[in-house]
Short mmCIF file of C-alpha atoms in Angstrom, two decimals:
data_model
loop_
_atom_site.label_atom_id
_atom_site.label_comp_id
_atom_site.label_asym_id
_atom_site.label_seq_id
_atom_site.Cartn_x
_atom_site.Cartn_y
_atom_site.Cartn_z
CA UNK A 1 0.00 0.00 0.00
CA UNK A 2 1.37 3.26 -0.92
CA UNK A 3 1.65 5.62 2.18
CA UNK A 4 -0.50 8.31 2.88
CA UNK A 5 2.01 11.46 3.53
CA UNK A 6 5.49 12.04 1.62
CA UNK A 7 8.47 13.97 2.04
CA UNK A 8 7.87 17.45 1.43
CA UNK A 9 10.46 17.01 -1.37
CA UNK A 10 8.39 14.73 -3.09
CA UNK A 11 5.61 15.46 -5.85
CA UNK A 12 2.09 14.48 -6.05
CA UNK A 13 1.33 10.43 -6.47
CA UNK A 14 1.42 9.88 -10.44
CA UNK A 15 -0.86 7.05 -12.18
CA UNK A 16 1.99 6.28 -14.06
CA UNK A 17 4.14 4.21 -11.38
CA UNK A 18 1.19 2.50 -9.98
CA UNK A 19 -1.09 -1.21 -10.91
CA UNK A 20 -0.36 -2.86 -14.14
CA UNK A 21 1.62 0.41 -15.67
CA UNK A 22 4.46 -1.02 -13.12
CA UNK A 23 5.53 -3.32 -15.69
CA UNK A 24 6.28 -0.74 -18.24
CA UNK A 25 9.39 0.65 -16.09
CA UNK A 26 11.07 -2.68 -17.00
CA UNK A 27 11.00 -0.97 -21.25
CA UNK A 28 10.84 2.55 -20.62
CA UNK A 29 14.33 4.08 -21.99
CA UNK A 30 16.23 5.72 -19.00
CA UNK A 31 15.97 9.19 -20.74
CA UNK A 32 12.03 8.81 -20.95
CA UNK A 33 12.09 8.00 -17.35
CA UNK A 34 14.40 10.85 -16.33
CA UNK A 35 12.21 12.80 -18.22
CA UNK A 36 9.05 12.05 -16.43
CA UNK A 37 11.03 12.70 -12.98
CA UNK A 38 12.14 15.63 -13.82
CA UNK A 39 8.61 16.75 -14.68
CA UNK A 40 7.24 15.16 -11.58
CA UNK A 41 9.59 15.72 -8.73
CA UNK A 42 9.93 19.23 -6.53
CA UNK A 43 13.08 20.68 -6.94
CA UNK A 44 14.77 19.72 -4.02
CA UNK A 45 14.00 15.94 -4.76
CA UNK A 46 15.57 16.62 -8.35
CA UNK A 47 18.44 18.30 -7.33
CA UNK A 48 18.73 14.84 -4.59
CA UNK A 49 18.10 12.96 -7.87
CA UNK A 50 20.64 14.35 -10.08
CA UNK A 51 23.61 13.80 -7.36
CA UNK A 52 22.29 10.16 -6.81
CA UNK A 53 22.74 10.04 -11.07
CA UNK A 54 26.04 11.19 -10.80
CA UNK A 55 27.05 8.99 -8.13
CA UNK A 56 25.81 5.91 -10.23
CA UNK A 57 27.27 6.95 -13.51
CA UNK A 58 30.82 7.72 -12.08
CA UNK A 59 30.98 4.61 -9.71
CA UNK A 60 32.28 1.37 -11.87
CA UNK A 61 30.29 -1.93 -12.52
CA UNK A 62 30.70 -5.04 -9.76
CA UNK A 63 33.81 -3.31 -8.13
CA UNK A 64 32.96 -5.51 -5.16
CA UNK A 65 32.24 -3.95 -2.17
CA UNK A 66 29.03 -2.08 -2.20
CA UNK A 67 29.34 1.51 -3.90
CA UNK A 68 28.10 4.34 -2.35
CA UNK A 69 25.68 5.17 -4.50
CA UNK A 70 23.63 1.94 -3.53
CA UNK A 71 22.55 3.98 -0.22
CA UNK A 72 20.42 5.83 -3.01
CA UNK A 73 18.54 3.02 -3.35
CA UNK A 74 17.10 3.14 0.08
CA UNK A 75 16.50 6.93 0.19
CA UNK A 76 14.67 7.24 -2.90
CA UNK A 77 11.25 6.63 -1.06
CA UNK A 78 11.79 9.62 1.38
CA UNK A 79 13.58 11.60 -1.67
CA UNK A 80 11.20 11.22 -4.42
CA UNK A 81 8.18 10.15 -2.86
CA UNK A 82 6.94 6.36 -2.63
CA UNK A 83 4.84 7.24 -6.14
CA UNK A 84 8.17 7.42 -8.05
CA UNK A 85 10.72 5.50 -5.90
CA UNK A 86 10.58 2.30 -8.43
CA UNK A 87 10.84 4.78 -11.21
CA UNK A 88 14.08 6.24 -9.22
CA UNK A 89 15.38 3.30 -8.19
CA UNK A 90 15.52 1.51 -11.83
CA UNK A 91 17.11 4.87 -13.17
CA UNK A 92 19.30 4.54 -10.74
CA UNK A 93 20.54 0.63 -11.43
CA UNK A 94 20.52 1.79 -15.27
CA UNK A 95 22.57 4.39 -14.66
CA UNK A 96 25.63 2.47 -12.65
CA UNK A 97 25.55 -0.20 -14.90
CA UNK A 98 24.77 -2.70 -12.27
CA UNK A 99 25.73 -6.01 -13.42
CA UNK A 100 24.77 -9.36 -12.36
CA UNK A 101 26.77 -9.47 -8.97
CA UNK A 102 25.86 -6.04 -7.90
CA UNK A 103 22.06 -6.97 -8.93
CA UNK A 104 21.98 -9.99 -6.92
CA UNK A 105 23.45 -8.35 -3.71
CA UNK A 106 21.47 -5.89 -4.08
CA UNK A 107 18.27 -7.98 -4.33
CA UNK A 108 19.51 -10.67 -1.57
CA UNK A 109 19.92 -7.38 0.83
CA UNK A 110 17.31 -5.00 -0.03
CA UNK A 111 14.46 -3.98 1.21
CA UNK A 112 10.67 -5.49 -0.98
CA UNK A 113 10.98 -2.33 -2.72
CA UNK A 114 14.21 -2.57 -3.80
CA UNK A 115 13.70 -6.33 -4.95
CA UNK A 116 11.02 -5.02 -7.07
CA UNK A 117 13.35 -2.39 -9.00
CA UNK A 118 15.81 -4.79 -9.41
CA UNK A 119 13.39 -7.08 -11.27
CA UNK A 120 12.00 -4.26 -13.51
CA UNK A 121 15.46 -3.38 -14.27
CA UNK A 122 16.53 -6.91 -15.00
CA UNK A 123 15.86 -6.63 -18.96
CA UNK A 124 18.03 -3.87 -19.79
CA UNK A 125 20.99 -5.30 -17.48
CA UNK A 126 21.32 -8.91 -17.94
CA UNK A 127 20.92 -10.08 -21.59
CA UNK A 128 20.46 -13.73 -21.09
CA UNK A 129 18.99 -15.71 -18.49
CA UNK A 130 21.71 -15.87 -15.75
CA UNK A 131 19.36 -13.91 -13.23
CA UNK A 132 16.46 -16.09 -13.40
CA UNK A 133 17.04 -17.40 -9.90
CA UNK A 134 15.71 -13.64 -8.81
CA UNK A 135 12.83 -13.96 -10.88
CA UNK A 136 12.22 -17.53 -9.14
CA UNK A 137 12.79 -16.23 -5.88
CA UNK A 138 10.24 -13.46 -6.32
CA UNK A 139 7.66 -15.82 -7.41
CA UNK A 140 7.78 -17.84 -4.73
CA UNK A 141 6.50 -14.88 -2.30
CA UNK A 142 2.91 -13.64 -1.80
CA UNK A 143 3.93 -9.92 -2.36
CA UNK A 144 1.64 -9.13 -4.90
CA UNK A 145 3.68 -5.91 -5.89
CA UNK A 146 7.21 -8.56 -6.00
CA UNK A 147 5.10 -10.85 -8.00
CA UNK A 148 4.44 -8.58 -10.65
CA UNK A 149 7.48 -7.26 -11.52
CA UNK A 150 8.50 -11.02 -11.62
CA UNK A 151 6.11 -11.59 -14.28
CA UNK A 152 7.34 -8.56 -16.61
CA UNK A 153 9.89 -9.01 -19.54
CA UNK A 154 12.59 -10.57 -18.43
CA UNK A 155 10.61 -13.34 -17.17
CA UNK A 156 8.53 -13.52 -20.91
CA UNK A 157 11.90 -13.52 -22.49
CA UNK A 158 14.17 -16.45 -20.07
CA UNK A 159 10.94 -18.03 -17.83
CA UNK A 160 10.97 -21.60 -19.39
CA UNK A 161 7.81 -22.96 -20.02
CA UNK A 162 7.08 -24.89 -16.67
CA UNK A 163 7.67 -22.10 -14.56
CA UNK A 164 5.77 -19.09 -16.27
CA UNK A 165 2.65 -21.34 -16.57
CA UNK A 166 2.64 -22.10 -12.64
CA UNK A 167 3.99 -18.32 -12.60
CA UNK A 168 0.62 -17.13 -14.23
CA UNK A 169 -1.72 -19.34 -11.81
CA UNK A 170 0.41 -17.44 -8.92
CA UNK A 171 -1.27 -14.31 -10.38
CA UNK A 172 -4.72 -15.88 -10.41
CA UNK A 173 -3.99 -17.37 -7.14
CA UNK A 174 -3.19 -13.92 -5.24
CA UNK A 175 -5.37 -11.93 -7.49
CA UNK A 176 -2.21 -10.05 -9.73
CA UNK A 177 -3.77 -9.27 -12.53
CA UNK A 178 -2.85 -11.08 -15.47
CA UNK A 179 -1.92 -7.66 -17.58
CA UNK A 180 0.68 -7.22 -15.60
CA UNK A 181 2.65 -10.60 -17.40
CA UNK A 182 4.91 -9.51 -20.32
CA UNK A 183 4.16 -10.83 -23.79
CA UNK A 184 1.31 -12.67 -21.80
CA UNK A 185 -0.79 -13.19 -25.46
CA UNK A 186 2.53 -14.39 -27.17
CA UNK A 187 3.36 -17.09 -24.87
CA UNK A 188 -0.19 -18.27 -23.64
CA UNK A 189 -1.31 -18.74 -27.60
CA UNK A 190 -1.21 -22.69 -28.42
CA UNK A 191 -0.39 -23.34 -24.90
CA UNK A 192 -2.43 -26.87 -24.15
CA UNK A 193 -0.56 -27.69 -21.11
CA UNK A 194 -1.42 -24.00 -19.42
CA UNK A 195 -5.45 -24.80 -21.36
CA UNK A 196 -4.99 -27.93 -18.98
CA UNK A 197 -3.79 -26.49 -15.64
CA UNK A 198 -6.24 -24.06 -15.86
CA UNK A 199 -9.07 -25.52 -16.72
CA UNK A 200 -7.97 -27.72 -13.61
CA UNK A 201 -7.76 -24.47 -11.57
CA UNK A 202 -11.44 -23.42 -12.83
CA UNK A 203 -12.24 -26.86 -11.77
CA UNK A 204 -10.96 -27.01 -8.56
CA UNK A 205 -12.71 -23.29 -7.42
CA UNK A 206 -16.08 -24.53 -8.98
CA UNK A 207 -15.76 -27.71 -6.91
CA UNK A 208 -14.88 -25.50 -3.26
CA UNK A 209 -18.08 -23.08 -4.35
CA UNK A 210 -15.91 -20.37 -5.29
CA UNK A 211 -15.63 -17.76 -8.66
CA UNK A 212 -13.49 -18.78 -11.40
CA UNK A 213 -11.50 -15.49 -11.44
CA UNK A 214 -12.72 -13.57 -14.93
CA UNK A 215 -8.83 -13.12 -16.14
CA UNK A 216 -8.49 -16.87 -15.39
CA UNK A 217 -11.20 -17.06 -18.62
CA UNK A 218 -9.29 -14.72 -20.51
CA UNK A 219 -5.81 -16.36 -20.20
CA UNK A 220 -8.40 -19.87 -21.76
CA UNK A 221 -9.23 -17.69 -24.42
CA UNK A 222 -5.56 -16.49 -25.48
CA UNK A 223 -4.82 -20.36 -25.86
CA UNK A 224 -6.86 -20.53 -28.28
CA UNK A 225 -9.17 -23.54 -26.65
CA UNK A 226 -12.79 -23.13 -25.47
CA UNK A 227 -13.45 -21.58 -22.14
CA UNK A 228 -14.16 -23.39 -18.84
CA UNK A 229 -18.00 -24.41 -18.38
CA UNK A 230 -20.30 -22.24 -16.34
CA UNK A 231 -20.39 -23.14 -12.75
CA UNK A 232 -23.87 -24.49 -12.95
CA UNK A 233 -22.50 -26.71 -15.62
CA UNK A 234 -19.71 -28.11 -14.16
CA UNK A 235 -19.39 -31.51 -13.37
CA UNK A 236 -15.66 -31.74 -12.38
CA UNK A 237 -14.84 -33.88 -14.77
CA UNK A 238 -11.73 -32.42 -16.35
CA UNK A 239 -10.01 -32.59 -12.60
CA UNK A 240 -6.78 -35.18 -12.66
#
C-alpha cells in the first residue's frame, strides 16, 4: 500500500508508477524515465536525484564492495516520494551499470521495494537468463507488488515454459492481474498444457463453491481452446 504522507520534497502520487503500468518501467528508456522525474519531482527531490545520477554513472560496474551510491537506493522513497521511488530506483541501477553481482546483492539485501526495482530493471541489465534465480525467488512470495514485476519481460523472455505457466496461476492465485505478465498473449497462444492447468484451476474453485476469477477465462481464451464451463454446468470432470 502506498503511504499516505510524503516527504515534502516529493511530488504528487502519479498514475503512471502504480497497478499494471508497473511493468512498463522494465521498457521505458532511461531518458524517458528521467524525463518524467524531472517533470514530476519538486526541486529539491531533483536536485537529490541528479547527485544520486552522478554517483551511479561515475561509480564502476561489480567493483565488489558495495558503492556508495547503492545507499540511493534506500532513500529514494523519502527523496522522491513512494509514487516514483521504483521509477528512481531503476534509473538509478541503469545508470551504474549494475551487473549481475551487484544486482543480486542488491536484491539478496534490499528492502521489498528494492527487490522489485531490481526485477523491472533486469531486462536492460542482464541479456540472457543468468538472473532467473531472482525472478524464481520473487515468485515464490505472496507480495503481490514482487510478483508482478516477476512476471514482466525478463521473465517472458528467459521463464521456461514450466515455470511461467505455474507463474501465471500465482497471479490468479493472489489476485495479480494477469496484464501485468509480459508478452502474456505471445506465450499463452497454443499453450495446451497451461489450457490444462487451468481448466484444472477453474475446476478445482467450482468444486470449493468459489468464482473462477474472470482473467483466469481470458488467459483460456488467449490459448486458443474453449473456455471453462459455467459453474452451474460443471461436473468436475476435467479434474486429474
Amino acid at each position: 500500500m502506498t503511504p499516505r504522507t510524503t516527504s515534502p520534497e516529493a511530488a504528487t502520487p502519479s498514475p503512471d508508477t502504480t497497478g499494471p503500468a508497473r511493468t512498463t518501467l522494465a521498457a521505458t528508456s532511461p531518458d524517458a524515465l528521467l524525463a518524467l522525474l524531472r517533470a514530476r519531482l519538486h526541486p529539491a527531490a531533483r536536485t537529490w536525484l541528479d547527485r544520486a545520477l552522478a554517483d551511479a554513472t561515475a561509480s564502476p560496474r561489480d567493483h565488489g564492495s558495495p558503492p556508495a551510491w547503492e545507499a540511493r537506493l534506500a532513500e529514494a522513497g523519502r527523496r522522491c516520494g513512494p509514487a516514483h521511488a521504483d521509477a528512481t530506483r531503476v534509473l538509478l541501477l541503469r545508470a551504474a551499470r549494475a551487473g549481475h553481482d551487484t544486482l543480486t546483492r542488491v536484491y539478496r539485501q534490499g528492502t521489498a521495494d528494492e527487490r522489485r526495482a531490481v526485477l523491472h530493471a533486469l531486462p536492460a541489465l542482464v541479456p540472457g537468463p543468468d538472473a532467473l534465480p531472482l525472478v524464481e525467488d520473487a515468485l515464490r512470495t505472496n507480495d503481490t507488488r514482487l510478483l508482478a514485476a516477476a512476471v514482466g519481460p525478463y521473465a517472458a523472455r528467459h521463464l521456461g515454459a514450466h515455470a511461467w505457466r505455474h507463474a501465471l496461476l500465482k497471479c490468479l492465485f493472489t489476485g495479480v492481474p494477469v496484464d501485468t505478465a509480459a508478452d502474456l498473449a505471445r506465450r499463452a497462444h497454443g499453450d495446451t498444457e497451461l489450457a490444462r492447468m487451468l481448466r484444472d484451476f477453474a475446476a478445482e474453485r467450482t468444486a470449493a463453491g468459489r468464482p473462477v476469477p474472470e482473467d483466469l477465462r481470458r488467459v483460456l481464451s488467449l490459448t486458443g481452446t474453449s473456455a471453462p464451463p459455467e459453474p452451474s454446468d460443471d461436473r468436475h470432470g476435467e479434474e486429474s
